Amino acid sequence: MNTLEDSLIRFMDAGFPIIYIDTFEESKAVKYVQSAACGREIMEWSVTGFCDYATNSVCPDWPLADTLRFLISDAKSCHRRVLVLTDCHSYLSDPTITALLKLLAQKIVNGLDDFNIVIVSPVVVIPPELEKFMSILSMDYLSQSEIQQVVNDFCDEQEIDRLSPQFLDELSMALKGLTEFEIFNMLAMALTDDGEITSSDLDLIIEQKQQLIRKSGILEMISVKEDLSNIGGLENLKKWLQRKGKIFKNIVQAEKYGVDIPKGVLIAGMPGCGKSLNAKAAAKLFNVPLLRMDMGRLMGKYVGESEANMRKAIKLAEAISPCVLWIDELEKAFAGVGGSSGASDVTTRLFGTFLTWLQEKESLAFVVATANDIAKMPPELLRKGRFDEIFYVGLPKKQERKKIFEIHIQKRRPKDLSDINLDELANKTDGYSGADIEGVVKDSVEEAFAIGKKQISTKDICDAIKNTHSLSEIMKDSLKEMNKIYEDRKFKNASE
Ligand code: ATP
């Protein structure tokens, strides 16, 4: 049995008054409700009106408020029934609707016979007055073998040959995290151009999937071009990632050997020194999609909405896994944990959800959390066992600066590189971040082009250095403070 159906049966049996199913797949969810109702009849309200399937009575255009009033006043019509509400999340901010739902929920709690309300919606809205009556369930994503079944069904329906096992594996990986409906649409789209589904359709499918995930508003799927060779220095961190990559790519053998599933890494430190670059390069190295979690977007305005969004994001990441889940600016997400304001209550609960997940995580969603200011971070997060490792990224040393110059000149003016004195540039940029160095290279290339030079020289870059204020100049005091915190807490240095 499906786990949603299983939970529905348990929640209904236990007399939970309002069960909220958070899903985009409405019709599939309604089917689960029907089968979990174990013979009880369904009544359904949607924008098109009210329908009682037991008596086949249909009241087109009946407003939700009238439906609820009718059920409150007529206990008999609720006997051994399940009321399914679809299209209703926007009505949940209406005080009349919430008051009526509360009244009906109270009646259920006080013994209204064998009756439950099930709300099916892609958006979780929990009005405070209904919080204690509502329980949220979410629909499971399709497993890889279920996706393969959908693809096979599609091929049969379209009367085309089934795909080779190898391509089916590849395609089903690319379709992970999508609903059955979305998968059907994608396959139909792939089929229309040339009447076949082939590996040449994969790019289009991935592009469409990125858009769908962005639209869901909780995660973003990012295309990655950068790999470890785009990172100058940070050798300790790169070596560590390479080791995890080996485990990640050979997880079955590694687990058999006794190796733990990699959880993730926290990379903290100076702005513009390659933290995000490492998150991207990790995804490339592991050869998996990169998902970015934007904490600002997770925060909802209703009680419980932020946690529901967090759970949704985690579930989606797990459905897409193996993947890298990049949580940017982690300190901003959890600043205020444990404080006394209402807002900090939300972050504290959100933090709890995240921490429990991180602790118990068994999926191949490898977390790369990045943070600028570790002083603001709750100490629980920094305890051993949460992340596999915590790295500190400082300002690049001379050899690292040399390499960063080389990478950015190579990228823009490869032919000029051999004539450039990288040692001189590195000597002149003590206290500059990787982003500062990239900025210097960009400025000198732009200037050389503007004045019509055929190639850029060491002097051009030195001139650009003179015109750039380094990170250490701009952040003199806070850098010292930050360095002390990292040293005191004995985090691993990302550089050798
Ligand atoms: P922030 O905390 O401000 O987000 P960050 O540490 O995540 O900063 P990145 O976004 O990784 O910094 O780096 C900014 C830019 O600087 C990158 O696009 C990259 O081109 C350049 N850069 C930074 N560090 C390095 C490095 N070690 N090697 C090569 N390029 C670097």
XYZ file of C-alpha atoms and ligand atoms in Angstrom:
527
model
C 0.000 0.000 0.000
C 1.113 3.549 -0.728
C 2.393 5.364 2.396
C -0.047 8.260 1.887
C -2.962 5.842 1.779
C -1.603 4.099 4.832
C -1.299 7.373 6.781
C -4.762 8.437 5.637
C -6.302 5.266 7.034
C -4.502 5.733 10.355
C -5.448 9.415 10.632
C -9.064 8.766 9.679
C -9.373 5.846 12.110
C -7.914 7.963 14.871
C -10.623 10.562 14.212
C -8.356 13.413 13.081
C -10.922 16.064 12.096
C -9.145 17.854 9.213
C -6.510 16.100 7.148
C -4.652 18.366 4.764
C -3.022 16.667 1.767
C -0.375 18.866 0.304
C -0.032 17.917 -3.362
C -0.196 19.087 -6.946
C -1.736 15.779 -7.970
C -5.313 16.397 -6.948
C -7.082 13.590 -8.763
C -4.561 11.007 -7.612
C -4.918 12.203 -4.014
C -8.723 11.993 -4.235
C -8.371 8.395 -5.425
C -6.251 7.606 -2.360
C -8.880 9.194 -0.125
C -11.571 7.056 -1.749
C -9.647 3.884 -1.152
C -8.601 4.893 2.389
C -12.240 5.689 3.242
C -12.824 1.908 3.498
C -16.348 1.881 2.156
C -17.421 5.219 3.592
C -19.002 7.485 0.989
C -17.279 10.608 -0.301
C -18.769 14.080 -0.501
C -16.800 16.568 -2.522
C -16.752 20.330 -2.698
C -14.837 22.235 -5.393
C -15.408 25.555 -7.170
C -17.921 23.811 -9.394
C -20.131 22.984 -6.414
C -21.019 20.230 -3.992
C -21.607 16.567 -4.750
C -22.669 13.750 -2.440
C -21.715 10.496 -4.173
C -23.855 8.375 -1.798
C -27.098 9.988 -2.919
C -25.793 11.339 -6.211
C -27.108 14.738 -5.225
C -25.281 17.553 -6.970
C -25.572 21.212 -6.015
C -23.761 23.137 -8.739
C -22.234 26.464 -7.738
C -22.971 25.883 -4.064
C -20.601 28.154 -2.146
C -18.278 26.519 0.394
C -19.899 28.419 3.276
C -23.383 27.055 2.379
C -21.995 23.525 2.123
C -20.399 23.774 5.556
C -23.540 25.335 7.114
C -25.628 22.515 5.670
C -23.353 19.833 7.140
C -23.205 21.547 10.530
C -26.988 21.695 10.711
C -27.604 18.172 9.434
C -25.525 15.641 11.382
C -27.251 12.738 9.626
C -25.766 13.637 6.260
C -22.285 13.365 7.778
C -22.754 9.833 9.032
C -19.939 7.548 7.770
C -18.754 10.075 5.211
C -15.597 11.849 4.158
C -15.848 15.426 2.954
C -13.152 16.225 0.383
C -12.441 19.902 -0.283
C -10.470 20.859 -3.363
C -9.739 24.345 -4.749
C -10.223 25.747 -1.276
C -6.889 27.070 0.013
C -7.657 30.671 -0.916
C -10.948 30.460 1.016
C -9.060 29.555 4.169
C -8.169 33.177 4.788
C -11.895 34.045 4.952
C -12.951 34.344 8.637
C -16.448 32.928 7.925
C -15.023 29.804 6.311
C -12.468 29.230 9.077
C -15.175 29.714 11.735
C -17.475 27.206 10.002
C -14.669 24.686 9.549
C -13.737 25.110 13.199
C -17.336 24.422 14.238
C -17.497 21.293 12.097
C -14.091 20.133 13.372
C -15.244 20.620 16.968
C -18.309 18.493 16.226
C -16.041 15.730 14.905
C -13.864 15.905 18.013
C -17.011 15.742 20.158
C -18.129 12.539 18.471
C -19.779 13.351 15.123
C -20.165 9.899 13.705
C -17.360 8.541 11.549
C -16.734 11.753 9.657
C -13.532 13.437 8.425
C -12.713 16.450 6.345
C -9.874 16.095 3.839
C -8.458 19.185 2.164
C -6.451 18.548 -1.021
C -4.344 21.472 -2.142
C -0.933 22.317 -3.600
C -0.576 25.197 -1.133
C -0.575 24.730 2.614
C -2.644 27.351 4.427
C -3.207 26.795 8.113
C -5.271 29.531 9.759
C -4.242 29.807 13.454
C -7.758 28.960 14.693
C -7.642 25.641 12.803
C -4.073 24.695 13.649
C -4.932 22.186 16.377
C -7.554 20.471 14.205
C -5.386 20.055 11.121
C -2.833 17.395 10.259
C -0.738 17.689 7.143
C 0.136 14.792 4.890
C 1.998 15.018 1.661
C 1.967 12.798 -1.330
C 5.056 10.706 -1.899
C 7.053 11.315 -5.024
C 7.289 8.474 -7.489
C 10.162 6.066 -6.968
C 12.482 5.372 -9.876
C 10.755 2.067 -10.629
C 7.323 3.772 -10.562
C 8.650 6.382 -13.011
C 9.849 3.584 -15.263
C 6.365 2.099 -15.133
C 4.859 5.471 -16.145
C 7.301 5.687 -19.072
C 6.469 2.130 -20.180
C 2.729 2.857 -19.918
C 3.236 5.981 -21.999
C 5.104 4.064 -24.719
C 2.384 1.387 -24.798
C -0.353 4.002 -24.977
C 1.392 5.794 -27.829
C 2.135 2.471 -29.548
C 5.857 3.124 -29.764
C 8.683 0.723 -28.844
C 9.608 0.580 -25.179
C 12.983 2.193 -24.381
C 16.187 0.229 -23.879
C 16.844 -0.615 -20.203
C 19.937 1.591 -20.157
C 18.150 4.654 -21.576
C 15.129 3.982 -19.370
C 17.448 4.177 -16.334
C 18.926 7.457 -17.536
C 15.558 8.974 -18.402
C 13.913 7.943 -15.155
C 16.775 9.560 -13.201
C 16.162 12.792 -15.102
C 12.426 12.600 -14.332
C 12.827 12.111 -10.571
C 10.916 14.642 -8.481
C 8.172 15.154 -11.065
C 4.531 14.136 -10.785
C 2.909 11.554 -13.037
C 1.071 14.311 -14.870
C 4.277 16.294 -15.450
C 6.104 13.177 -16.642
C 3.346 12.449 -19.168
C 3.505 16.017 -20.456
C 7.280 15.903 -20.812
C 7.197 12.608 -22.666
C 4.488 13.932 -24.979
C 6.616 16.990 -25.669
C 9.701 14.850 -26.333
C 7.711 12.748 -28.739
C 6.228 15.559 -30.823
C 9.412 16.737 -32.558
C 10.483 13.476 -34.228
C 8.064 10.774 -33.085
C 10.699 9.186 -30.811
C 12.030 9.536 -27.288
C 15.822 9.470 -27.463
C 18.783 10.709 -25.468
C 18.704 13.908 -27.549
C 15.515 14.813 -25.623
C 17.259 14.698 -22.242
C 18.520 18.295 -22.305
C 15.044 19.603 -23.060
C 13.576 17.457 -20.308
C 16.122 18.724 -17.776
C 15.462 22.322 -18.837
C 11.709 21.855 -18.401
C 12.259 20.200 -15.062
C 14.346 23.172 -13.898
C 11.435 25.454 -14.728
C 8.894 23.264 -12.955
C 11.034 23.134 -9.838
C 11.572 26.886 -9.892
C 7.809 27.389 -10.191
C 7.211 25.271 -7.104
C 8.938 28.133 -5.308
C 10.809 26.121 -2.703
C 13.905 24.945 -4.509
C 15.862 26.003 -7.543
C 17.693 23.615 -9.824
C 20.881 25.180 -11.099
C 22.861 24.272 -14.191
C 26.507 23.868 -13.309
C 29.474 24.552 -15.515
C 32.133 24.948 -12.849
C 34.278 22.037 -11.745
C 37.177 21.699 -9.316
C 39.630 22.983 -11.937
C 37.868 26.383 -11.759
C 38.834 26.750 -8.106
C 42.242 28.169 -7.253
C 43.673 26.832 -3.989
C 41.433 25.398 -1.225
C 43.276 22.125 -1.727
C 42.182 20.521 1.564
C 38.532 21.109 0.771
C 38.942 19.900 -2.812
C 40.685 16.701 -1.656
C 37.942 16.120 0.886
C 35.252 16.581 -1.765
C 37.057 14.212 -4.108
C 37.026 11.539 -1.426
C 33.304 12.042 -0.793
C 32.734 11.972 -4.549
C 34.348 8.552 -4.727
C 31.999 7.277 -2.026
C 28.979 8.977 -3.577
C 29.592 7.461 -6.988
C 30.196 3.974 -5.577
C 27.695 4.087 -2.776
C 26.554 0.462 -2.978
C 30.084 -0.928 -2.650
C 30.990 1.728 -0.067
C 28.017 0.858 2.156
C 28.785 -2.839 1.856
C 32.312 -2.026 2.993
C 30.911 -0.212 6.034
C 31.300 3.400 4.920
C 28.584 5.808 6.176
C 26.461 7.681 3.645
C 27.966 11.173 3.232
C 25.755 13.772 4.955
C 27.279 17.028 3.859
C 29.642 19.864 4.597
C 29.434 23.330 6.062
C 31.737 25.800 4.344
C 32.071 29.010 6.284
C 34.230 32.033 5.820
C 35.119 35.155 3.942
C 32.785 36.503 1.280
C 33.909 36.008 -2.307
C 36.441 33.296 -1.508
C 34.899 30.374 -3.351
C 32.245 28.900 -1.060
C 29.473 28.903 -3.683
C 31.978 27.793 -6.283
C 32.647 24.687 -4.182
C 28.928 23.879 -3.864
C 28.649 23.976 -7.655
C 31.855 22.041 -8.239
C 30.684 19.349 -5.779
C 27.572 18.719 -7.893
C 29.704 18.503 -11.019
C 32.173 16.189 -9.323
C 29.440 13.888 -8.004
C 27.725 14.127 -11.408
C 24.332 14.923 -9.819
C 21.889 17.862 -10.008
C 22.434 20.940 -7.844
C 19.410 22.198 -5.915
C 19.497 25.506 -4.100
C 17.312 26.086 -1.101
C 16.330 29.693 -0.576
C 15.358 30.125 3.057
C 13.763 33.518 2.430
C 11.266 31.901 0.072
C 10.464 29.102 2.499
C 9.155 31.496 5.118
C 5.359 31.582 4.863
C 2.833 33.875 6.436
C 0.608 31.255 8.068
C 1.288 29.205 11.162
C 3.135 26.053 10.209
C 3.523 27.133 6.595
C 7.285 27.635 6.812
C 7.847 24.185 8.317
C 5.515 22.640 5.758
C 7.557 24.339 3.022
C 10.780 23.105 4.579
C 9.448 19.549 4.704
C 8.296 19.925 1.104
C 11.743 21.141 0.014
C 13.459 18.288 1.846
C 11.063 15.771 0.356
C 11.610 17.123 -3.145
C 15.398 17.047 -2.683
C 15.155 13.455 -1.463
C 12.948 12.548 -4.427
C 15.485 14.026 -6.836
C 18.446 12.497 -4.990
C 21.198 11.650 -5.610
C 21.741 15.404 -5.618
C 23.646 18.194 -3.914
C 21.373 20.389 -1.806
C 23.013 23.786 -1.475
C 21.833 25.943 1.376
C 23.233 29.387 0.835
C 23.731 31.892 3.651
C 22.757 29.397 6.293
C 23.316 31.900 9.092
C 20.565 34.167 7.738
C 18.093 31.312 7.713
C 18.584 30.432 11.333
C 19.521 33.751 12.887
C 17.310 34.356 15.911
C 16.947 30.687 16.849
C 15.946 30.431 20.482
C 14.947 34.122 20.713
C 11.698 35.295 22.246
C 9.848 36.977 19.342
C 7.142 35.281 17.259
C 9.387 35.334 14.208
C 12.135 33.550 16.111
C 9.610 30.881 17.144
C 9.180 30.072 13.461
C 12.939 29.936 12.816
C 13.458 27.789 15.909
C 10.880 25.264 14.689
C 12.281 25.423 11.169
C 15.729 24.842 12.563
C 14.479 21.835 14.539
C 12.966 20.282 11.408
C 16.196 20.842 9.500
C 18.433 19.513 12.259
C 16.418 16.341 12.751
C 16.503 15.689 9.040
C 20.241 16.298 8.836
C 20.863 14.024 11.788
C 18.729 11.156 10.529
C 19.264 11.584 6.810
C 19.803 8.403 4.879
C 19.148 9.641 1.369
C 21.796 10.703 -1.096
C 20.952 14.393 -0.827
C 24.412 15.729 0.031
C 24.105 19.048 1.826
C 26.537 21.853 1.084
C 25.714 24.680 3.449
C 27.587 27.933 3.008
C 27.809 30.756 5.523
C 29.643 34.042 5.880
C 29.183 34.720 9.537
C 29.500 31.740 11.786
C 29.182 33.835 14.950
C 25.436 34.115 14.302
C 24.977 30.391 13.921
C 23.286 28.296 16.621
C 25.963 26.123 18.321
C 23.836 22.943 17.928
C 24.434 23.164 14.204
C 28.175 23.147 14.632
C 28.333 20.037 16.796
C 30.092 16.986 15.334
C 27.761 14.572 13.634
C 25.520 17.162 11.975
C 27.812 17.715 9.025
C 30.602 15.363 8.046
C 32.989 18.305 8.276
C 33.097 22.063 8.759
C 35.598 23.990 6.680
C 36.797 27.500 7.078
C 37.645 29.435 3.919
C 40.056 32.311 4.485
C 41.597 34.868 2.183
C 43.755 33.156 -0.457
C 47.480 32.771 0.215
C 50.105 33.755 -2.359
C 50.176 30.448 -4.262
C 46.381 30.395 -4.283
C 46.146 33.950 -5.608
C 48.561 33.001 -8.364
C 46.327 30.097 -9.347
C 43.165 32.249 -9.200
C 44.776 34.816 -11.518
C 45.753 32.023 -13.860
C 42.198 30.605 -13.923
C 40.550 33.948 -14.691
C 43.108 35.065 -17.284
C 42.961 31.638 -18.937
C 39.172 31.965 -19.112
C 39.193 35.370 -20.823
C 42.569 35.844 -22.561
C 44.201 32.395 -22.868
C 46.712 33.585 -25.474
C 48.047 36.337 -23.208
C 48.658 34.099 -20.219
C 52.206 32.948 -21.006
C 53.502 36.558 -21.033
C 51.980 37.498 -17.702
C 54.004 37.499 -14.507
C 51.656 35.724 -12.124
C 54.134 35.943 -9.226
C 54.146 39.734 -9.429
C 50.349 39.853 -9.462
C 50.097 37.491 -6.478
C 52.646 39.580 -4.534
C 50.614 42.726 -5.104
C 47.292 41.276 -3.983
C 47.796 40.215 -0.387
C 44.382 40.609 1.324
C 42.385 40.275 -1.907
C 39.576 37.730 -2.153
C 39.007 35.426 -5.137
C 36.136 37.672 -6.211
C 38.437 40.747 -5.933
C 40.979 39.007 -8.171
C 38.321 38.057 -10.691
C 37.163 41.699 -10.644
C 40.720 42.932 -11.288
C 41.112 40.606 -14.291
C 37.702 41.609 -15.691
C 38.498 45.338 -15.326
C 41.880 45.062 -17.005
C 40.476 43.057 -19.928
C 37.657 45.587 -20.377
C 40.055 48.542 -20.198
C 42.476 46.952 -22.708
C 39.621 46.374 -25.119
C 38.297 49.921 -24.674
C 41.644 51.483 -25.553
C 42.200 49.088 -28.445
C 45.130 47.029 -27.114
C 45.893 43.740 -28.882
C 46.748 41.912 -25.667
C 46.746 42.526 -21.949
C 49.993 42.835 -20.003
C 51.081 42.422 -16.391
C 51.147 46.211 -16.127
C 47.496 46.514 -17.215
C 46.503 44.146 -14.450
C 48.715 45.927 -11.910
C 46.956 49.185 -12.811
C 43.590 47.558 -12.168
C 44.903 46.272 -8.808
C 45.773 49.843 -7.813
C 42.193 50.895 -8.488
C 40.624 48.087 -6.475
C 39.993 48.137 -2.760
C 40.647 44.684 -1.395
C 38.272 42.800 0.866
C 40.690 43.081 3.777
C 40.720 46.874 3.433
C 36.934 47.062 3.344
C 36.315 44.613 6.164
C 39.456 45.191 8.241
C 37.905 44.831 11.731
C 35.356 42.135 11.100
C 37.950 39.974 9.311
C 40.139 39.904 12.404
C 37.167 38.971 14.561
C 36.064 36.250 12.153
C 39.559 34.760 11.947
C 39.676 34.520 15.720
C 36.345 32.678 15.891
C 37.444 30.164 13.277
C 40.760 29.584 15.053
C 39.111 29.258 18.476
C 36.605 26.728 17.189
C 39.342 24.807 15.404
C 37.539 24.396 12.090
C 39.455 22.690 9.314
C 41.196 25.128 7.021
C 40.043 24.692 3.408
C 43.535 25.705 2.243
C 46.669 23.636 2.706
P 29.636 34.988 -0.878
O 29.747 34.551 0.517
O 29.768 36.455 -1.059
O 28.504 34.362 -1.630
P 31.466 33.028 -1.907
O 32.561 32.654 -0.977
O 30.346 32.070 -2.053
O 30.957 34.461 -1.575
P 31.892 32.667 -4.687
O 30.523 33.035 -5.143
O 32.253 31.255 -4.667
O 32.149 33.306 -3.283
O 32.950 33.491 -5.507
C 32.639 34.687 -6.165
C 33.411 34.734 -7.465
O 34.798 34.885 -7.180
C 33.275 33.434 -8.219
O 32.406 33.593 -9.300
C 34.672 33.114 -8.722
O 34.772 33.453 -10.064
C 35.596 33.997 -7.914
N 36.379 33.176 -6.959
C 36.282 33.203 -5.620
N 37.149 32.341 -5.063
C 37.790 31.727 -6.078
C 38.790 30.718 -6.152
N 39.315 30.166 -5.051
N 39.190 30.322 -7.366
C 38.696 30.872 -8.484
N 37.753 31.831 -8.487
C 37.292 32.266 -7.295
